[in-house]
Amino acid sequence: MHRRPIARTAPAPRQMFLWLALTGLLIAGLALISQARASSTLCSAGQHCTGIPFAAAPAAERSLLDFAATLQSAGAARRNELSSQEYFSFSGVGAIVCTIDGKQRMSTAFLVGAFDIGVTVAHTFENRDGEVAAENCIYTSTDSLGQIRERIPVSYIKSQWRAEAGASGHAAKDFAVVRLQEPSQYAQRTMPMGKFAGPAAPVLLIGFRSDMESDPLKAKSRGTVYERRINGVSLASLEGFTHDIDASGIAAGAPVIDERTGVIIGMHTLATRRIAGTAARNTMITMNEWLEQTLRAEIEIEDEKGADSTL
């Protein structure tokens, strides 16, 4: 499938100065983290490492999270509205809106594999009194003027929080796959999604703001997703991947796209586990086995429906 490159503009001198300053902060931050790990010699001695010692983990994680928070606060210069061409390229990004006790809750969603299969966050469909029923939810999308182009009822929901024992409440498993009652007519393309290898990557976040009624335009924000390793040691206790994208106000479920390939490498949500001394943080979670298998099963259903229609 042909993908159009995302247009880039040359940074203004003031922005260039900001980036130079942030680069300096990055080098300094990584140096501090390296010093914090200097006392641990297991990996440098060539022994097998499965993680960092529990006592050292909070300090290393706080350093990484505090650094990302500093960059997020300067992210406004990298956040703006989509161009008309980008609206076409990302027309497969919509929103799931559910009505619960007369109140609305929403999340960003993106179409994958077929025009009636969407991926979003599981927590949208959780309520204090139980599960949110599919018939109370619709998929919708807007054009570059903020006008609603379609409202498609949700046929059913497959949530990892519901399907897997012990998954509920875990940010890394905050996935849901929704089937729409009919394909989107507005979307011009579905979104390619792949597994994330792990190294730091330049990314683009596309999503709707949480208050969609007052601001129905899609937003985009650029940034970097950071590797979940320090000195070759995995920070496995972190839920998801830390990034410096300005995601303030953007509804969870927004796709995180590798700018180099145009492939979705993760999804925006909010970590549920907090590290002592840090606030709840924006997080990128990546495709896991449950999501991959569920999408394959839904796409196979779509393929079978297509085959039956040609008989």
PDB file of C-alpha atoms in Angstrom:
ATOM      1  CA  MET A   1       0.000   0.000   0.000  1.00  0.00           C
ATOM      2  CA  HIS A   2       1.486   3.356  -1.046  1.00  0.00           C
ATOM      3  CA  ARG A   3       2.247   5.701   1.786  1.00  0.00           C
ATOM      4  CA  ARG A   4       2.837   9.397   1.292  1.00  0.00           C
ATOM      5  CA  PRO A   5       5.778  10.879   3.203  1.00  0.00           C
ATOM      6  CA  ILE A   6       4.927  13.237   6.032  1.00  0.00           C
ATOM      7  CA  ALA A   7       5.952  16.761   5.158  1.00  0.00           C
ATOM      8  CA  ARG A   8       8.622  18.340   7.309  1.00  0.00           C
ATOM      9  CA  THR A   9       9.524  21.980   7.642  1.00  0.00           C
ATOM     10  CA  ALA A  10      12.870  23.477   8.511  1.00  0.00           C
ATOM     11  CA  PRO A  11      12.988  24.564  12.191  1.00  0.00           C
ATOM     12  CA  ALA A  12      13.102  28.266  12.957  1.00  0.00           C
ATOM     13  CA  PRO A  13      16.265  29.597  14.664  1.00  0.00           C
ATOM     14  CA  ARG A  14      14.420  29.836  17.966  1.00  0.00           C
ATOM     15  CA  GLN A  15      13.220  26.233  17.660  1.00  0.00           C
ATOM     16  CA  MET A  16      16.728  25.137  16.690  1.00  0.00           C
ATOM     17  CA  PHE A  17      18.078  26.735  19.858  1.00  0.00           C
ATOM     18  CA  LEU A  18      15.422  24.910  21.882  1.00  0.00           C
ATOM     19  CA  TRP A  19      16.359  21.579  20.313  1.00  0.00           C
ATOM     20  CA  LEU A  20      20.054  22.158  20.984  1.00  0.00           C
ATOM     21  CA  ALA A  21      19.246  22.884  24.596  1.00  0.00           C
ATOM     22  CA  LEU A  22      17.076  19.770  24.884  1.00  0.00           C
ATOM     23  CA  THR A  23      19.810  17.677  23.283  1.00  0.00           C
ATOM     24  CA  GLY A  24      22.149  18.892  25.993  1.00  0.00           C
ATOM     25  CA  LEU A  25      19.605  17.879  28.618  1.00  0.00           C
ATOM     26  CA  LEU A  26      19.356  14.429  27.027  1.00  0.00           C
ATOM     27  CA  ILE A  27      23.125  13.894  27.180  1.00  0.00           C
ATOM     28  CA  ALA A  28      23.250  15.094  30.761  1.00  0.00           C
ATOM     29  CA  GLY A  29      20.263  12.961  31.740  1.00  0.00           C
ATOM     30  CA  LEU A  30      21.727   9.820  30.234  1.00  0.00           C
ATOM     31  CA  ALA A  31      25.039  10.523  31.920  1.00  0.00           C
ATOM     32  CA  LEU A  32      23.333  10.773  35.321  1.00  0.00           C
ATOM     33  CA  ILE A  33      21.530   7.500  34.744  1.00  0.00           C
ATOM     34  CA  SER A  34      24.781   5.844  33.690  1.00  0.00           C
ATOM     35  CA  GLN A  35      26.411   7.017  36.930  1.00  0.00           C
ATOM     36  CA  ALA A  36      23.490   5.629  38.905  1.00  0.00           C
ATOM     37  CA  ARG A  37      24.131   2.228  37.340  1.00  0.00           C
ATOM     38  CA  ALA A  38      27.921   2.279  37.725  1.00  0.00           C
ATOM     39  CA  SER A  39      27.799   0.330  40.996  1.00  0.00           C
ATOM     40  CA  SER A  40      26.121  -2.641  39.302  1.00  0.00           C
ATOM     41  CA  THR A  41      28.782  -4.831  37.645  1.00  0.00           C
ATOM     42  CA  LEU A  42      26.747  -7.935  36.723  1.00  0.00           C
ATOM     43  CA  CYS A  43      26.245  -6.991  33.080  1.00  0.00           C
ATOM     44  CA  SER A  44      29.705  -5.507  32.579  1.00  0.00           C
ATOM     45  CA  ALA A  45      31.173  -8.703  33.994  1.00  0.00           C
ATOM     46  CA  GLY A  46      29.462 -10.701  31.268  1.00  0.00           C
ATOM     47  CA  GLN A  47      26.953 -12.432  33.563  1.00  0.00           C
ATOM     48  CA  HIS A  48      23.324 -12.962  32.504  1.00  0.00           C
ATOM     49  CA  CYS A  49      21.068 -10.019  33.400  1.00  0.00           C
ATOM     50  CA  THR A  50      17.304 -10.258  33.616  1.00  0.00           C
ATOM     51  CA  GLY A  51      16.695  -6.827  35.112  1.00  0.00           C
ATOM     52  CA  ILE A  52      18.058  -4.231  37.490  1.00  0.00           C
ATOM     53  CA  PRO A  53      18.122  -4.735  41.264  1.00  0.00           C
ATOM     54  CA  PHE A  54      14.853  -3.708  42.917  1.00  0.00           C
ATOM     55  CA  ALA A  55      16.541  -1.037  45.034  1.00  0.00           C
ATOM     56  CA  ALA A  56      18.104   0.602  41.965  1.00  0.00           C
ATOM     57  CA  ALA A  57      15.034   0.410  39.746  1.00  0.00           C
ATOM     58  CA  PRO A  58      13.056   3.345  41.204  1.00  0.00           C
ATOM     59  CA  ALA A  59      16.016   5.751  40.897  1.00  0.00           C
ATOM     60  CA  ALA A  60      16.739   4.769  37.294  1.00  0.00           C
ATOM     61  CA  GLU A  61      13.076   4.930  36.341  1.00  0.00           C
ATOM     62  CA  ARG A  62      12.611   8.324  37.995  1.00  0.00           C
ATOM     63  CA  SER A  63      15.572   9.713  36.061  1.00  0.00           C
ATOM     64  CA  LEU A  64      14.121   8.546  32.744  1.00  0.00           C
ATOM     65  CA  LEU A  65      10.576   9.687  33.566  1.00  0.00           C
ATOM     66  CA  ASP A  66      11.680  13.091  34.889  1.00  0.00           C
ATOM     67  CA  PHE A  67      13.721  13.655  31.734  1.00  0.00           C
ATOM     68  CA  ALA A  68      10.785  12.768  29.475  1.00  0.00           C
ATOM     69  CA  ALA A  69       8.509  15.068  31.490  1.00  0.00           C
ATOM     70  CA  THR A  70      10.943  17.954  30.942  1.00  0.00           C
ATOM     71  CA  LEU A  71      10.806  17.445  27.195  1.00  0.00           C
ATOM     72  CA  GLN A  72       7.017  17.036  27.199  1.00  0.00           C
ATOM     73  CA  SER A  73       6.688  20.475  28.796  1.00  0.00           C
ATOM     74  CA  ALA A  74       8.517  21.950  25.803  1.00  0.00           C
ATOM     75  CA  GLY A  75       6.489  19.990  23.259  1.00  0.00           C
ATOM     76  CA  ALA A  76       4.079  22.745  22.188  1.00  0.00           C
ATOM     77  CA  ALA A  77       6.405  23.729  19.327  1.00  0.00           C
ATOM     78  CA  ARG A  78       5.989  20.215  17.895  1.00  0.00           C
ATOM     79  CA  ARG A  79       2.203  20.066  18.068  1.00  0.00           C
ATOM     80  CA  ASN A  80      -0.313  21.470  15.585  1.00  0.00           C
ATOM     81  CA  GLU A  81      -3.261  20.634  13.357  1.00  0.00           C
ATOM     82  CA  LEU A  82      -3.143  18.257  10.411  1.00  0.00           C
ATOM     83  CA  SER A  83      -2.857  19.494   6.843  1.00  0.00           C
ATOM     84  CA  SER A  84      -5.467  18.521   4.237  1.00  0.00           C
ATOM     85  CA  GLN A  85      -3.085  15.869   2.856  1.00  0.00           C
ATOM     86  CA  GLU A  86      -2.509  14.434   6.326  1.00  0.00           C
ATOM     87  CA  TYR A  87      -6.262  14.235   6.870  1.00  0.00           C
ATOM     88  CA  PHE A  88      -6.373  11.952   3.839  1.00  0.00           C
ATOM     89  CA  SER A  89      -3.366   9.901   4.986  1.00  0.00           C
ATOM     90  CA  PHE A  90      -4.774   9.487   8.501  1.00  0.00           C
ATOM     91  CA  SER A  91      -8.450   9.225   7.565  1.00  0.00           C
ATOM     92  CA  GLY A  92      -8.451   5.804   9.234  1.00  0.00           C
ATOM     93  CA  VAL A  93      -8.143   7.491  12.642  1.00  0.00           C
ATOM     94  CA  GLY A  94     -11.505   8.076  14.286  1.00  0.00           C
ATOM     95  CA  ALA A  95     -13.056   8.010  17.744  1.00  0.00           C
ATOM     96  CA  ILE A  96     -15.158   5.636  19.807  1.00  0.00           C
ATOM     97  CA  VAL A  97     -17.858   7.494  21.751  1.00  0.00           C
ATOM     98  CA  CYS A  98     -19.879   5.647  24.401  1.00  0.00           C
ATOM     99  CA  THR A  99     -22.874   6.926  26.358  1.00  0.00           C
ATOM    100  CA  ILE A 100     -23.062   5.747  29.962  1.00  0.00           C
ATOM    101  CA  ASP A 101     -25.789   6.987  32.315  1.00  0.00           C
ATOM    102  CA  GLY A 102     -26.368   9.980  30.084  1.00  0.00           C
ATOM    103  CA  LYS A 103     -22.680  10.917  30.039  1.00  0.00           C
ATOM    104  CA  GLN A 104     -20.196  10.443  27.215  1.00  0.00           C
ATOM    105  CA  ARG A 105     -16.735   8.944  27.329  1.00  0.00           C
ATOM    106  CA  MET A 106     -14.505   8.631  24.309  1.00  0.00           C
ATOM    107  CA  SER A 107     -11.190   7.375  23.041  1.00  0.00           C
ATOM    108  CA  THR A 108      -9.265   7.657  19.803  1.00  0.00           C
ATOM    109  CA  ALA A 109      -9.421   4.558  17.588  1.00  0.00           C
ATOM    110  CA  PHE A 110      -7.735   3.507  14.359  1.00  0.00           C
ATOM    111  CA  LEU A 111      -8.849   1.099  11.642  1.00  0.00           C
ATOM    112  CA  VAL A 112      -6.552  -1.885  11.016  1.00  0.00           C
ATOM    113  CA  GLY A 113      -6.756  -4.532   8.305  1.00  0.00           C
ATOM    114  CA  ALA A 114     -10.325  -3.693   7.247  1.00  0.00           C
ATOM    115  CA  PHE A 115     -12.573  -0.653   7.301  1.00  0.00           C
ATOM    116  CA  ASP A 116     -14.789  -2.117  10.019  1.00  0.00           C
ATOM    117  CA  ILE A 117     -12.081  -3.293  12.456  1.00  0.00           C
ATOM    118  CA  GLY A 118     -10.756  -0.761  14.953  1.00  0.00           C
ATOM    119  CA  VAL A 119      -8.185  -0.755  17.765  1.00  0.00           C
ATOM    120  CA  THR A 120      -8.519   1.397  20.868  1.00  0.00           C
ATOM    121  CA  VAL A 121      -8.028   1.234  24.654  1.00  0.00           C
ATOM    122  CA  ALA A 122      -9.886  -1.262  26.841  1.00  0.00           C
ATOM    123  CA  HIS A 123     -10.580   1.172  29.680  1.00  0.00           C
ATOM    124  CA  THR A 124     -13.137   3.048  27.551  1.00  0.00           C
ATOM    125  CA  PHE A 125     -15.476   0.088  27.993  1.00  0.00           C
ATOM    126  CA  GLU A 126     -15.094  -0.279  31.756  1.00  0.00           C
ATOM    127  CA  ASN A 127     -17.579   1.188  34.213  1.00  0.00           C
ATOM    128  CA  ARG A 128     -17.891   1.080  37.979  1.00  0.00           C
ATOM    129  CA  ASP A 129     -21.048  -0.945  37.549  1.00  0.00           C
ATOM    130  CA  GLY A 130     -19.570  -3.354  35.016  1.00  0.00           C
ATOM    131  CA  GLU A 131     -18.898  -3.501  31.308  1.00  0.00           C
ATOM    132  CA  VAL A 132     -20.032  -0.915  28.768  1.00  0.00           C
ATOM    133  CA  ALA A 133     -22.286  -2.548  26.171  1.00  0.00           C
ATOM    134  CA  ALA A 134     -21.384  -2.295  22.488  1.00  0.00           C
ATOM    135  CA  GLU A 135     -24.831  -0.920  21.614  1.00  0.00           C
ATOM    136  CA  ASN A 136     -24.014   2.173  23.674  1.00  0.00           C
ATOM    137  CA  CYS A 137     -20.991   3.013  21.515  1.00  0.00           C
ATOM    138  CA  ILE A 138     -20.443   4.462  18.045  1.00  0.00           C
ATOM    139  CA  TYR A 139     -17.425   5.047  15.802  1.00  0.00           C
ATOM    140  CA  THR A 140     -17.186   8.539  14.358  1.00  0.00           C
ATOM    141  CA  SER A 141     -14.729  10.689  12.433  1.00  0.00           C
ATOM    142  CA  THR A 142     -14.478  14.306  11.348  1.00  0.00           C
ATOM    143  CA  ASP A 143     -13.071  16.103   8.330  1.00  0.00           C
ATOM    144  CA  SER A 144     -10.525  18.939   8.209  1.00  0.00           C
ATOM    145  CA  LEU A 145     -13.275  21.442   9.093  1.00  0.00           C
ATOM    146  CA  GLY A 146     -14.285  19.510  12.196  1.00  0.00           C
ATOM    147  CA  GLN A 147     -17.553  18.309  10.661  1.00  0.00           C
ATOM    148  CA  ILE A 148     -18.718  14.817  11.617  1.00  0.00           C
ATOM    149  CA  ARG A 149     -18.674  12.606   8.519  1.00  0.00           C
ATOM    150  CA  GLU A 150     -20.140   9.391   9.879  1.00  0.00           C
ATOM    151  CA  ARG A 151     -21.583   7.683  12.944  1.00  0.00           C
ATOM    152  CA  ILE A 152     -21.295   3.897  12.810  1.00  0.00           C
ATOM    153  CA  PRO A 153     -22.699   1.702  15.616  1.00  0.00           C
ATOM    154  CA  VAL A 154     -20.283  -0.742  17.236  1.00  0.00           C
ATOM    155  CA  SER A 155     -21.261  -4.365  16.664  1.00  0.00           C
ATOM    156  CA  TYR A 156     -19.128  -5.974  19.376  1.00  0.00           C
ATOM    157  CA  ILE A 157     -16.044  -5.390  21.523  1.00  0.00           C
ATOM    158  CA  LYS A 158     -13.156  -7.721  22.346  1.00  0.00           C
ATOM    159  CA  SER A 159     -11.199  -6.365  25.307  1.00  0.00           C
ATOM    160  CA  GLN A 160      -8.014  -7.863  26.708  1.00  0.00           C
ATOM    161  CA  TRP A 161      -9.023  -6.638  30.153  1.00  0.00           C
ATOM    162  CA  ARG A 162     -12.136  -8.804  29.906  1.00  0.00           C
ATOM    163  CA  ALA A 163     -10.701 -11.758  27.999  1.00  0.00           C
ATOM    164  CA  GLU A 164      -7.547 -12.413  30.009  1.00  0.00           C
ATOM    165  CA  ALA A 165      -7.535 -13.253  33.700  1.00  0.00           C
ATOM    166  CA  GLY A 166      -5.574 -10.716  35.727  1.00  0.00           C
ATOM    167  CA  ALA A 167      -5.184  -8.282  32.813  1.00  0.00           C
ATOM    168  CA  SER A 168      -7.704  -5.697  34.022  1.00  0.00           C
ATOM    169  CA  GLY A 169      -6.076  -2.457  35.142  1.00  0.00           C
ATOM    170  CA  HIS A 170      -2.702  -3.130  33.523  1.00  0.00           C
ATOM    171  CA  ALA A 171      -1.696  -0.372  31.088  1.00  0.00           C
ATOM    172  CA  ALA A 172       0.418  -2.720  28.953  1.00  0.00           C
ATOM    173  CA  LYS A 173      -2.751  -4.771  28.278  1.00  0.00           C
ATOM    174  CA  ASP A 174      -5.083  -1.818  27.750  1.00  0.00           C
ATOM    175  CA  PHE A 175      -6.164  -3.053  24.292  1.00  0.00           C
ATOM    176  CA  ALA A 176      -9.575  -3.484  22.723  1.00  0.00           C
ATOM    177  CA  VAL A 177     -10.605  -4.512  19.209  1.00  0.00           C
ATOM    178  CA  VAL A 178     -13.999  -3.299  17.994  1.00  0.00           C
ATOM    179  CA  ARG A 179     -16.074  -4.508  15.078  1.00  0.00           C
ATOM    180  CA  LEU A 180     -18.272  -1.902  13.406  1.00  0.00           C
ATOM    181  CA  GLN A 181     -21.714  -2.750  12.074  1.00  0.00           C
ATOM    182  CA  GLU A 182     -20.648  -1.496   8.656  1.00  0.00           C
ATOM    183  CA  PRO A 183     -17.381  -0.362   7.038  1.00  0.00           C
ATOM    184  CA  SER A 184     -16.286   3.258   7.250  1.00  0.00           C
ATOM    185  CA  GLN A 185     -17.049   5.126   4.028  1.00  0.00           C
ATOM    186  CA  TYR A 186     -15.022   8.201   4.986  1.00  0.00           C
ATOM    187  CA  ALA A 187     -11.705   6.436   5.667  1.00  0.00           C
ATOM    188  CA  GLN A 188      -9.522   6.221   2.562  1.00  0.00           C
ATOM    189  CA  ARG A 189      -7.021   3.780   4.032  1.00  0.00           C
ATOM    190  CA  THR A 190      -6.513   1.551   7.046  1.00  0.00           C
ATOM    191  CA  MET A 191      -3.483   1.931   9.281  1.00  0.00           C
ATOM    192  CA  PRO A 192      -0.541  -0.525   9.044  1.00  0.00           C
ATOM    193  CA  MET A 193       0.478  -1.787  12.494  1.00  0.00           C
ATOM    194  CA  GLY A 194       3.622  -3.696  13.387  1.00  0.00           C
ATOM    195  CA  LYS A 195       5.646  -4.826  16.363  1.00  0.00           C
ATOM    196  CA  PHE A 196       8.056  -2.394  18.004  1.00  0.00           C
ATOM    197  CA  ALA A 197      11.684  -3.551  18.099  1.00  0.00           C
ATOM    198  CA  GLY A 198      12.549  -1.353  21.086  1.00  0.00           C
ATOM    199  CA  PRO A 199      15.241   1.188  20.078  1.00  0.00           C
ATOM    200  CA  ALA A 200      14.470   4.898  20.362  1.00  0.00           C
ATOM    201  CA  ALA A 201      12.411   6.166  17.418  1.00  0.00           C
ATOM    202  CA  PRO A 202      11.085   9.493  16.050  1.00  0.00           C
ATOM    203  CA  VAL A 203       7.297   9.274  16.178  1.00  0.00           C
ATOM    204  CA  LEU A 204       4.085  11.057  15.306  1.00  0.00           C
ATOM    205  CA  LEU A 205       0.942  10.897  17.459  1.00  0.00           C
ATOM    206  CA  ILE A 206      -2.454  11.362  15.765  1.00  0.00           C
ATOM    207  CA  GLY A 207      -5.599  11.630  17.840  1.00  0.00           C
ATOM    208  CA  PHE A 208      -8.692  13.479  18.954  1.00  0.00           C
ATOM    209  CA  ARG A 209      -8.754  15.692  21.979  1.00  0.00           C
ATOM    210  CA  SER A 210     -10.617  14.310  24.972  1.00  0.00           C
ATOM    211  CA  ASP A 211     -13.200  17.102  24.776  1.00  0.00           C
ATOM    212  CA  MET A 212     -14.293  16.257  21.244  1.00  0.00           C
ATOM    213  CA  GLU A 213     -17.535  18.243  21.478  1.00  0.00           C
ATOM    214  CA  SER A 214     -15.718  21.554  21.897  1.00  0.00           C
ATOM    215  CA  ASP A 215     -12.750  20.653  19.676  1.00  0.00           C
ATOM    216  CA  PRO A 216     -13.582  18.045  16.985  1.00  0.00           C
ATOM    217  CA  LEU A 217     -10.357  18.459  14.980  1.00  0.00           C
ATOM    218  CA  LYS A 218      -7.680  15.789  14.946  1.00  0.00           C
ATOM    219  CA  ALA A 219      -4.350  16.788  16.455  1.00  0.00           C
ATOM    220  CA  LYS A 220      -0.806  15.683  15.717  1.00  0.00           C
ATOM    221  CA  SER A 221       2.268  15.828  17.894  1.00  0.00           C
ATOM    222  CA  ARG A 222       5.870  14.813  17.206  1.00  0.00           C
ATOM    223  CA  GLY A 223       8.415  13.421  19.617  1.00  0.00           C
ATOM    224  CA  THR A 224      10.668  10.497  20.501  1.00  0.00           C
ATOM    225  CA  VAL A 225       9.921   7.144  22.106  1.00  0.00           C
ATOM    226  CA  TYR A 226      12.806   6.073  24.315  1.00  0.00           C
ATOM    227  CA  GLU A 227      14.416   2.681  24.653  1.00  0.00           C
ATOM    228  CA  ARG A 228      13.416   0.873  27.837  1.00  0.00           C
ATOM    229  CA  ARG A 229      17.011   0.048  28.732  1.00  0.00           C
ATOM    230  CA  ILE A 230      19.757   1.804  30.683  1.00  0.00           C
ATOM    231  CA  ASN A 231      23.369   0.630  30.266  1.00  0.00           C
ATOM    232  CA  GLY A 232      22.108  -2.478  28.475  1.00  0.00           C
ATOM    233  CA  VAL A 233      19.798  -3.385  31.370  1.00  0.00           C
ATOM    234  CA  SER A 234      16.046  -3.578  30.811  1.00  0.00           C
ATOM    235  CA  LEU A 235      13.714  -1.405  32.888  1.00  0.00           C
ATOM    236  CA  ALA A 236      11.148  -4.185  32.634  1.00  0.00           C
ATOM    237  CA  SER A 237       9.107  -2.884  35.568  1.00  0.00           C
ATOM    238  CA  LEU A 238       7.930   0.090  33.480  1.00  0.00           C
ATOM    239  CA  GLU A 239       4.507  -0.283  31.903  1.00  0.00           C
ATOM    240  CA  GLY A 240       4.948   0.578  28.243  1.00  0.00           C
ATOM    241  CA  PHE A 241       7.523   2.940  26.764  1.00  0.00           C
ATOM    242  CA  THR A 242       8.306   6.458  27.929  1.00  0.00           C
ATOM    243  CA  HIS A 243       8.163   9.252  25.350  1.00  0.00           C
ATOM    244  CA  ASP A 244       8.432  13.036  25.165  1.00  0.00           C
ATOM    245  CA  ILE A 245       5.372  13.600  22.933  1.00  0.00           C
ATOM    246  CA  ASP A 246       3.089  16.408  24.050  1.00  0.00           C
ATOM    247  CA  ALA A 247      -0.029  14.253  24.467  1.00  0.00           C
ATOM    248  CA  SER A 248      -1.814  16.539  26.911  1.00  0.00           C
ATOM    249  CA  GLY A 249      -5.532  16.542  26.205  1.00  0.00           C
ATOM    250  CA  ILE A 250      -5.327  13.850  23.501  1.00  0.00           C
ATOM    251  CA  ALA A 251      -7.665  10.931  24.150  1.00  0.00           C
ATOM    252  CA  ALA A 252      -6.081   7.558  24.824  1.00  0.00           C
ATOM    253  CA  GLY A 253      -6.082   5.100  21.939  1.00  0.00           C
ATOM    254  CA  ALA A 254      -4.242   7.421  19.555  1.00  0.00           C
ATOM    255  CA  PRO A 255      -1.801   5.598  17.246  1.00  0.00           C
ATOM    256  CA  VAL A 256       1.928   6.270  17.637  1.00  0.00           C
ATOM    257  CA  ILE A 257       3.517   6.157  14.181  1.00  0.00           C
ATOM    258  CA  ASP A 258       7.195   5.666  13.318  1.00  0.00           C
ATOM    259  CA  GLU A 259       7.943   8.641  11.056  1.00  0.00           C
ATOM    260  CA  ARG A 260      10.617   6.677   9.190  1.00  0.00           C
ATOM    261  CA  THR A 261       8.270   3.915   8.028  1.00  0.00           C
ATOM    262  CA  GLY A 262       4.711   5.198   8.453  1.00  0.00           C
ATOM    263  CA  VAL A 263       3.872   2.085  10.510  1.00  0.00           C
ATOM    264  CA  ILE A 264       2.022   2.213  13.825  1.00  0.00           C
ATOM    265  CA  ILE A 265       4.402   0.929  16.498  1.00  0.00           C
ATOM    266  CA  GLY A 266       2.215   1.541  19.532  1.00  0.00           C
ATOM    267  CA  MET A 267      -0.776   3.214  21.121  1.00  0.00           C
ATOM    268  CA  HIS A 268      -1.076   6.133  23.516  1.00  0.00           C
ATOM    269  CA  THR A 269      -2.510   5.482  26.981  1.00  0.00           C
ATOM    270  CA  LEU A 270      -1.799   6.415  30.605  1.00  0.00           C
ATOM    271  CA  ALA A 271       0.308   4.248  32.890  1.00  0.00           C
ATOM    272  CA  THR A 272      -1.611   2.953  35.895  1.00  0.00           C
ATOM    273  CA  ARG A 273       1.426   2.119  38.035  1.00  0.00           C
ATOM    274  CA  ARG A 274       3.210   5.122  39.463  1.00  0.00           C
ATOM    275  CA  ILE A 275       6.859   5.307  40.453  1.00  0.00           C
ATOM    276  CA  ALA A 276       7.447   6.934  43.844  1.00  0.00           C
ATOM    277  CA  GLY A 277       8.058  10.650  43.399  1.00  0.00           C
ATOM    278  CA  THR A 278       6.596  10.820  39.861  1.00  0.00           C
ATOM    279  CA  ALA A 279       3.171  11.663  38.464  1.00  0.00           C
ATOM    280  CA  ALA A 280       1.049   9.437  36.245  1.00  0.00           C
ATOM    281  CA  ARG A 281       2.629   9.558  32.811  1.00  0.00           C
ATOM    282  CA  ASN A 282       1.735   9.327  29.164  1.00  0.00           C
ATOM    283  CA  THR A 283       2.827   5.954  27.849  1.00  0.00           C
ATOM    284  CA  MET A 284       3.142   4.105  24.561  1.00  0.00           C
ATOM    285  CA  ILE A 285       2.041   0.473  24.737  1.00  0.00           C
ATOM    286  CA  THR A 286       2.953  -1.929  21.959  1.00  0.00           C
ATOM    287  CA  MET A 287       1.338  -4.855  20.178  1.00  0.00           C
ATOM    288  CA  ASN A 288       1.291  -7.968  22.338  1.00  0.00           C
ATOM    289  CA  GLU A 289       0.345 -11.566  21.593  1.00  0.00           C
ATOM    290  CA  TRP A 290      -3.321 -11.066  22.525  1.00  0.00           C
ATOM    291  CA  LEU A 291      -3.756  -8.095  20.186  1.00  0.00           C
ATOM    292  CA  GLU A 292      -1.957  -9.807  17.312  1.00  0.00           C
ATOM    293  CA  GLN A 293      -4.035 -12.983  17.592  1.00  0.00           C
ATOM    294  CA  THR A 294      -7.298 -11.065  17.975  1.00  0.00           C
ATOM    295  CA  LEU A 295      -6.621  -8.924  14.910  1.00  0.00           C
ATOM    296  CA  ARG A 296      -5.685 -11.970  12.855  1.00  0.00           C
ATOM    297  CA  ALA A 297      -8.926 -13.689  13.867  1.00  0.00           C
ATOM    298  CA  GLU A 298     -11.030 -10.626  12.994  1.00  0.00           C
ATOM    299  CA  ILE A 299      -9.304 -10.180   9.628  1.00  0.00           C
ATOM    300  CA  GLU A 300      -9.884 -13.859   8.821  1.00  0.00           C
ATOM    301  CA  ILE A 301     -13.596 -13.333   9.510  1.00  0.00           C
ATOM    302  CA  GLU A 302     -13.508 -10.391   7.111  1.00  0.00           C
ATOM    303  CA  ASP A 303     -11.765 -12.483   4.453  1.00  0.00           C
ATOM    304  CA  GLU A 304     -14.357 -15.249   4.815  1.00  0.00           C
ATOM    305  CA  LYS A 305     -17.179 -12.726   4.464  1.00  0.00           C
ATOM    306  CA  GLY A 306     -15.547 -11.420   1.286  1.00  0.00           C
ATOM    307  CA  ALA A 307     -15.159 -14.921  -0.136  1.00  0.00           C
ATOM    308  CA  ASP A 308     -18.800 -15.759   0.581  1.00  0.00           C
ATOM    309  CA  SER A 309     -19.969 -12.607  -1.205  1.00  0.00           C
ATOM    310  CA  THR A 310     -18.239 -13.724  -4.440  1.00  0.00           C
ATOM    311  CA  LEU A 311     -19.924 -17.135  -4.536  1.00  0.00           C
TER     312      LEU A 311
END
